[in-house]
mmCIF file of C-alpha atoms in Angstrom:
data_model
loop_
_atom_site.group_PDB
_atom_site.id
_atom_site.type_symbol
_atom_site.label_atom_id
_atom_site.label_comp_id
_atom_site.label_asym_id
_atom_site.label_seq_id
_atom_site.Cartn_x
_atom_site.Cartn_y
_atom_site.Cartn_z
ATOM 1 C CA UNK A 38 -15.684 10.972 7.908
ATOM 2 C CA UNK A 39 -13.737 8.017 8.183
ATOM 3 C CA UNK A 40 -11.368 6.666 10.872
ATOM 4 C CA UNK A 41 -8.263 7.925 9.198
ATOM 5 C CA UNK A 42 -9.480 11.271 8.155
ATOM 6 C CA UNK A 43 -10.711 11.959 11.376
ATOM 7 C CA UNK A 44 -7.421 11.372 12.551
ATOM 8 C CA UNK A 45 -5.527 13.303 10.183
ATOM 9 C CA UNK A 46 -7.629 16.399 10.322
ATOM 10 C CA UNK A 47 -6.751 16.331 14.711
ATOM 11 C CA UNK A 48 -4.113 19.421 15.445
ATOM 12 C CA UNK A 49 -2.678 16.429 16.920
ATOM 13 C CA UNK A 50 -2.297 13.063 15.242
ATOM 14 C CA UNK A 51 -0.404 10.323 16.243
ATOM 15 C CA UNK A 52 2.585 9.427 14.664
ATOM 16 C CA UNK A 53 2.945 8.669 11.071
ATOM 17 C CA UNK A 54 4.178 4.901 10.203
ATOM 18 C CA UNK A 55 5.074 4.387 6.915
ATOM 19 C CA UNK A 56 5.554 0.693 6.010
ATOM 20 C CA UNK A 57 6.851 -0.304 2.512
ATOM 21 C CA UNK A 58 6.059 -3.642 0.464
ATOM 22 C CA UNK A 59 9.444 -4.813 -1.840
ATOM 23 C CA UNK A 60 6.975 -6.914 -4.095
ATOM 24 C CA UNK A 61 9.351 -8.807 -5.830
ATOM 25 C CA UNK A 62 6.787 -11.765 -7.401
ATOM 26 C CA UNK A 63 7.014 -10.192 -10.729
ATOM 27 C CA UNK A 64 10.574 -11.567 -10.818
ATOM 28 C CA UNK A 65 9.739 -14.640 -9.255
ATOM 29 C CA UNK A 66 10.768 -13.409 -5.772
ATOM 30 C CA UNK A 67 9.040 -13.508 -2.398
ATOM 31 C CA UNK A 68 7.372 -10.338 -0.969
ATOM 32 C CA UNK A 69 9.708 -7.860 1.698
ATOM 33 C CA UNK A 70 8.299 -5.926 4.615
ATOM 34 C CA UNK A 71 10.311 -3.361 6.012
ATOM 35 C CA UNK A 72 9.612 -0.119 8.231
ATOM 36 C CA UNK A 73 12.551 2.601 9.721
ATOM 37 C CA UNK A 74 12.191 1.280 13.228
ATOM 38 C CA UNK A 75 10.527 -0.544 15.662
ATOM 39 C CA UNK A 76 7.601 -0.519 18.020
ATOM 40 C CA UNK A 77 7.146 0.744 21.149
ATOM 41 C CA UNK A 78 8.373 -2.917 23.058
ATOM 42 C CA UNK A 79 11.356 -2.728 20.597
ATOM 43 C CA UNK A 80 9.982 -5.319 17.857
ATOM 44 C CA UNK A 81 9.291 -5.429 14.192
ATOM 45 C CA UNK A 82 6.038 -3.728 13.443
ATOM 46 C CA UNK A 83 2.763 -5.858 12.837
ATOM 47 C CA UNK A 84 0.138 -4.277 10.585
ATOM 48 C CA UNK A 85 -2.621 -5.915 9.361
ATOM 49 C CA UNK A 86 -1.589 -9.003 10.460
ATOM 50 C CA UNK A 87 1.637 -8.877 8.510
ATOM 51 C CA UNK A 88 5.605 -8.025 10.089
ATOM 52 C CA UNK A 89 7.803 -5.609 9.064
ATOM 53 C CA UNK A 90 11.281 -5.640 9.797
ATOM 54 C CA UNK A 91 12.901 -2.785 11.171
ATOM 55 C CA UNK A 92 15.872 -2.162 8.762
ATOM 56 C CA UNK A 93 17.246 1.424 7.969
ATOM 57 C CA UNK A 94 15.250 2.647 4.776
ATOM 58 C CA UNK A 95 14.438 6.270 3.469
ATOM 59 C CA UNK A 96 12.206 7.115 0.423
ATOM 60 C CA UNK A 97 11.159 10.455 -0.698
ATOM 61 C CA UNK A 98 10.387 12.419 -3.923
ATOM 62 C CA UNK A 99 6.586 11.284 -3.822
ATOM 63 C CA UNK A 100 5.039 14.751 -3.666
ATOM 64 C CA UNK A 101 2.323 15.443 -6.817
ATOM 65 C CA UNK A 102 3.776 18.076 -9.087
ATOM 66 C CA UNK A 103 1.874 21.680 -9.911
ATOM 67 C CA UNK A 104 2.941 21.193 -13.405
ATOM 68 C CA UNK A 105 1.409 17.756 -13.657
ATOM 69 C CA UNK A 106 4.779 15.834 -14.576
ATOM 70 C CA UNK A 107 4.766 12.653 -13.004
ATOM 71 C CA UNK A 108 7.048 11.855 -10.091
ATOM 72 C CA UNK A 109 10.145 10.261 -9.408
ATOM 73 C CA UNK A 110 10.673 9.535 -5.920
ATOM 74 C CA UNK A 111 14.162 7.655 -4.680
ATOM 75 C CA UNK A 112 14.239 4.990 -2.004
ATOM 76 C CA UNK A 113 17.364 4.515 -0.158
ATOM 77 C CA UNK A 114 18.065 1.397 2.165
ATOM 78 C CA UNK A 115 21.297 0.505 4.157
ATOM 79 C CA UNK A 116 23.610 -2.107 2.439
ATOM 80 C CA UNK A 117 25.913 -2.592 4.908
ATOM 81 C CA UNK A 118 27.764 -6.141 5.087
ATOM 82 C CA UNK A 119 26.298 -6.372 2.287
ATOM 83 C CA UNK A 120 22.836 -7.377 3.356
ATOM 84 C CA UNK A 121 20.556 -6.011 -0.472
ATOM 85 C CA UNK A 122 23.895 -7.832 -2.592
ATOM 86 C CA UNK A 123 22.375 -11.618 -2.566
ATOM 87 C CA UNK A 124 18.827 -9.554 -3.729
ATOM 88 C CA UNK A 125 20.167 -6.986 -6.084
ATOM 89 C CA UNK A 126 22.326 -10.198 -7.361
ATOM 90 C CA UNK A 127 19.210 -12.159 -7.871
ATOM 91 C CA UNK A 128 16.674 -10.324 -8.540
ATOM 92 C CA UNK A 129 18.337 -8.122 -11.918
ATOM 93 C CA UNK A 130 18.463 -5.277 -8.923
ATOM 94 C CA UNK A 131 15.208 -4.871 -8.062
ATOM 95 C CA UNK A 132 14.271 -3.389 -11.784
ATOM 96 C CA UNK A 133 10.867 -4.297 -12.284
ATOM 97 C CA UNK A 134 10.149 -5.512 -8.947
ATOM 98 C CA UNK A 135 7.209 -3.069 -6.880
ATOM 99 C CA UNK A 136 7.576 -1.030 -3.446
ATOM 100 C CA UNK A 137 4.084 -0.600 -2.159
ATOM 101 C CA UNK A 138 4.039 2.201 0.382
ATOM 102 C CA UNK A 139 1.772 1.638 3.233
ATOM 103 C CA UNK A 140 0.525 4.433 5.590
ATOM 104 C CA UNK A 141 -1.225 4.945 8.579
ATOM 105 C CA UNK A 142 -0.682 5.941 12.266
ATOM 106 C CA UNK A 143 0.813 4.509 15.032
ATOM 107 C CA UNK A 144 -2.408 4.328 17.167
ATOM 108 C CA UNK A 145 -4.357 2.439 14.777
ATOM 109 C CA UNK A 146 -1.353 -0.239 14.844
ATOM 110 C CA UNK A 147 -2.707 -3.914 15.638
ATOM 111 C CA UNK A 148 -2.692 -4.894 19.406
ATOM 112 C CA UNK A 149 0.894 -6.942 19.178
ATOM 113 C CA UNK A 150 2.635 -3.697 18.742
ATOM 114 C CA UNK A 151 1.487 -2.817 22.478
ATOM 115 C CA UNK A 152 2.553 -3.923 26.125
ATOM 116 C CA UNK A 153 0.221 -6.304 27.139
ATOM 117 C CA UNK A 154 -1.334 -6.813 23.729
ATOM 118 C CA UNK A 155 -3.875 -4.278 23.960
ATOM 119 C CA UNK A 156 -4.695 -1.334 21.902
ATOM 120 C CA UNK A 157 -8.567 0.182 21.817
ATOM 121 C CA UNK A 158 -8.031 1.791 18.735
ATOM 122 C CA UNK A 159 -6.337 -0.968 16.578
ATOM 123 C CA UNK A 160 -7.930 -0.684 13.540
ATOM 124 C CA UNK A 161 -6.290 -2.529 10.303
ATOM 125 C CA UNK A 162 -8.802 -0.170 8.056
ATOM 126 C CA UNK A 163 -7.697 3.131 9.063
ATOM 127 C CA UNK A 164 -5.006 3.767 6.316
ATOM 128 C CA UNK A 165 -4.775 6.177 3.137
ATOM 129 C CA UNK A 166 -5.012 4.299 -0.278
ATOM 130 C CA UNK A 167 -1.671 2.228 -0.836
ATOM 131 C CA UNK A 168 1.349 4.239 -2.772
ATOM 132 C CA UNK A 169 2.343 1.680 -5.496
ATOM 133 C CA UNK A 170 5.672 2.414 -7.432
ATOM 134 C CA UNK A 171 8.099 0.074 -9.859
ATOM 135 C CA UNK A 172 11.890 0.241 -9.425
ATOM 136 C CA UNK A 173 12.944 1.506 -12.300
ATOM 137 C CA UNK A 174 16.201 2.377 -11.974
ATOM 138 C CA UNK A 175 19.334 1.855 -9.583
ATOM 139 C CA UNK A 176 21.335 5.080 -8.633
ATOM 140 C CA UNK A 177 23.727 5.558 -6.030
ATOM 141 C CA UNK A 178 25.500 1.776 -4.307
ATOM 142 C CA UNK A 179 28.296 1.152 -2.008
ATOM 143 C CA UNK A 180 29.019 -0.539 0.926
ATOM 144 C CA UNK A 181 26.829 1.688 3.028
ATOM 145 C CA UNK A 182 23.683 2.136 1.343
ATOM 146 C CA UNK A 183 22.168 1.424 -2.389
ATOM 147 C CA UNK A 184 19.153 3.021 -3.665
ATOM 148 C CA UNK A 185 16.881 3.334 -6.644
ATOM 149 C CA UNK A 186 14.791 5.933 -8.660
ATOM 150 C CA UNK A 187 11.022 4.603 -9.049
ATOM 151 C CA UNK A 188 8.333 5.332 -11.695
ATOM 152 C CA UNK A 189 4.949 5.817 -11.824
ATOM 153 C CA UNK A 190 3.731 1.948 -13.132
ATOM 154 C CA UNK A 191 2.098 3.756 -15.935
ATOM 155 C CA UNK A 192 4.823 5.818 -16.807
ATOM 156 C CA UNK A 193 6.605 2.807 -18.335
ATOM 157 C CA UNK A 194 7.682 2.442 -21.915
ATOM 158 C CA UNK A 195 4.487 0.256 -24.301
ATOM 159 C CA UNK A 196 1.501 0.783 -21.229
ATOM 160 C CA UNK A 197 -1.867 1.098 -22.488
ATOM 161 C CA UNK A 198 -3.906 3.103 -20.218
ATOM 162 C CA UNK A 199 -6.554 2.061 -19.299
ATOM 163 C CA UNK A 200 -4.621 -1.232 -18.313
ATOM 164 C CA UNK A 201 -8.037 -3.145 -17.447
ATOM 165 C CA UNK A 202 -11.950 -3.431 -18.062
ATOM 166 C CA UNK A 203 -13.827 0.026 -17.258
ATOM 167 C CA UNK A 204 -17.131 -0.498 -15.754
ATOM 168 C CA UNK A 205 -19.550 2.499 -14.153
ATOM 169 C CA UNK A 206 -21.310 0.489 -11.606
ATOM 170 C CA UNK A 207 -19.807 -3.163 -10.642
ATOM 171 C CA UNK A 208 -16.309 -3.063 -8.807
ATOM 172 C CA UNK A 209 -13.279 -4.549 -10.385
ATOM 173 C CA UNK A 210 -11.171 -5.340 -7.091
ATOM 174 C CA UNK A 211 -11.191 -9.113 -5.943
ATOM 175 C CA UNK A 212 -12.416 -8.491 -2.420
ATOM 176 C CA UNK A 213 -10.187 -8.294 0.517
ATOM 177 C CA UNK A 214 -7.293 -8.190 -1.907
ATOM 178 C CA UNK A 215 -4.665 -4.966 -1.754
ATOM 179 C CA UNK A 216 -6.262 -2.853 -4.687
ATOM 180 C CA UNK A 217 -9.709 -3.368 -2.439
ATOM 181 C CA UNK A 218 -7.831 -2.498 1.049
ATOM 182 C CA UNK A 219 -10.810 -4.094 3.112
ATOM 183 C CA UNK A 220 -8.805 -6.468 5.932
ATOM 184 C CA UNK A 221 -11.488 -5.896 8.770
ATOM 185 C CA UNK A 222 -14.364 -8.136 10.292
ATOM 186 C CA UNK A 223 -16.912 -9.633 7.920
ATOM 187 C CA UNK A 224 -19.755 -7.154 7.154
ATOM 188 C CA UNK A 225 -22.068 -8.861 4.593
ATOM 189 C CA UNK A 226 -23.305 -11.264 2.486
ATOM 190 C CA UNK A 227 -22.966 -10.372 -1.005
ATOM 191 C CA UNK A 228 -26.950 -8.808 -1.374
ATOM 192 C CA UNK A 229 -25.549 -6.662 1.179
ATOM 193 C CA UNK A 230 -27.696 -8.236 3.779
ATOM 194 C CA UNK A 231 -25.943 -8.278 7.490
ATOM 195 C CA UNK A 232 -23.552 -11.303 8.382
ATOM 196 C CA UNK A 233 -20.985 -12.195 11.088
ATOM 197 C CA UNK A 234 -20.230 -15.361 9.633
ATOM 198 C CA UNK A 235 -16.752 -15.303 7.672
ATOM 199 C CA UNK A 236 -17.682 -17.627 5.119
ATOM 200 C CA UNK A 237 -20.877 -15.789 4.324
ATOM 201 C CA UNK A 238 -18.373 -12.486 3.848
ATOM 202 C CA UNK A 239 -18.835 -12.110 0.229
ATOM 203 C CA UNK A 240 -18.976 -7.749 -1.289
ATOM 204 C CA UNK A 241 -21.374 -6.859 -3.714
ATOM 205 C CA UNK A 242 -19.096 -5.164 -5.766
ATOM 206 C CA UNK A 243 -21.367 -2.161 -5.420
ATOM 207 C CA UNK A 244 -21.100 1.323 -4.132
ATOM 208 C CA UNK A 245 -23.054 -0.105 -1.377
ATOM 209 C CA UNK A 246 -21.262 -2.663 -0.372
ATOM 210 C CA UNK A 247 -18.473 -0.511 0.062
ATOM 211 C CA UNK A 248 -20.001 1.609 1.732
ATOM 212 C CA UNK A 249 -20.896 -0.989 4.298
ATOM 213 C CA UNK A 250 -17.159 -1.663 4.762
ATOM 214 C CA UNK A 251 -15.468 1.732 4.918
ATOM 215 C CA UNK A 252 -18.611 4.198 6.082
ATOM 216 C CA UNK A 253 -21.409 6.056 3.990
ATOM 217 C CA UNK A 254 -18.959 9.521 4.195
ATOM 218 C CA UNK A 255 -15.538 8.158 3.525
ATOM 219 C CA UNK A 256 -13.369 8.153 0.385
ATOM 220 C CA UNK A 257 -14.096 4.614 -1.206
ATOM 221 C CA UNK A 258 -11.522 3.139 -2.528
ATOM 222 C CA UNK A 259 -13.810 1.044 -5.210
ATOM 223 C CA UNK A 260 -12.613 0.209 -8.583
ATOM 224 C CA UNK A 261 -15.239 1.858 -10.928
ATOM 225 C CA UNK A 262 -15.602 4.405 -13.517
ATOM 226 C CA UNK A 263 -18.433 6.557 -12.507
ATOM 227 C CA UNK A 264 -18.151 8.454 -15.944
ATOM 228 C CA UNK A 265 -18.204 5.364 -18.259
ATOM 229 C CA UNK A 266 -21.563 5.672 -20.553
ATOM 230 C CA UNK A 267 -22.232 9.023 -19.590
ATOM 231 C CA UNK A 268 -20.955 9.987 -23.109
ATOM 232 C CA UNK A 269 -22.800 9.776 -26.028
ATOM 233 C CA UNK A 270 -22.021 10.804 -29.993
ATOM 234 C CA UNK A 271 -24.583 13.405 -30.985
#
């Protein structure tokens, strides 16, 4: 079971973070990173390396339907003294940009989020499979707060699905990148053989290899089609 799991299934858990990604390079913008709060010393939250912003922001709506209709969840963020105009200005409102939901829990937060630096169970792996959403639409604004209605990216007018190469065996994700999710210490060469070196850190872009990076139990999150050539015409 991996780290996350094991977490999730506690009667317990520790506190969900929620960290979202305002992607805004398909416009030709620069990435945002903000959470709802702060840590525990009263600073922006570090995960995986990476700061986000404490700034007043509520999204919701992401729940899978019974009826299978895809859905539309709303994200809502503070505008006060105007602080999304210059954005919304200059970016044609966000439409088209992405807001990549990030999840995990507040123990497995990286060491900087902790007095003294320290934190056992830091662990940038243990986090469910990114949420990744396009703005599609702008709703409510005002001087208070401004928010938007997102789509499913493959719920957008002239997508093909799929939207890249299908293979059964070899994994499509450039390694270490978001769609892979891997950010922790180098594992292996890429014959899967054992290495500690970083510049011998290369994935085999096999089940294996992933395995060797996320556990032999856990939910991989390779990019393959397992069913691809199991079809035939008869």
């Amino acid at each position: 079971m991996s780290t996350i799991a094991a977490e999730l299934a506690k009667l317990s858990p520790s506190a969900r973070i929620d960290l979202y990604v305002i992607d805004l390079t398909p416009l030709n913008g620069p990435l945002i990173r903000l959470h709802a709060g702060l840590n525990k010393l009263m600073q922006p939250v570090v995960w995986q390396g990476e700061q986000y912003v404490g700034f007043p922001i509520q999204a919701e709506g992401f729940d899978v339907r019974a009826d299978g209709t895809q859905p539309r969840p709303t994200i809502t963020a503070s505008n006060l003294y105007g602080s999304l105009n210059a954005a919304v200005r200059e970016y044609n409102k966000l439409i088209g940009a992405r807001l990549i939901r990030k999840r995990t829990r507040a123990r497995f937060l990286d060491a900087v989020n902790f007095a003294g630096g320290v934190n056992a169970d830091a662990d940038p792996t243990a986090a469910l499979a990114d949420d990744v959403w396009v703005f599609d639409r702008i709703g409510n604004r005002d001087k208070f707060r401004i928010s938007w209605e997102l789509a499913n990216p493959l719920d957008q007018p002239g997508r093909v699905v799929p939207a890249r190469q299908c293979r059964n065996t070899v994994c499509t994700w450039e390694y270490r990148s978001a769609d892979c999710g891997y950010a922790g210490l180098p594992v292996a060469k890429a014959d899967d053989t054992p290495t500690s070196n970083p510049t011998e850190d290369r994935c085999s872009l096999l089940v294996s290899g992933c395995k060797l990076r996320f556990g032999a139990d856990a939910l991989l999150p390779i990019g393959i089609f397992p069913g691809v050539g199991l079809l035939r015409e008869v």
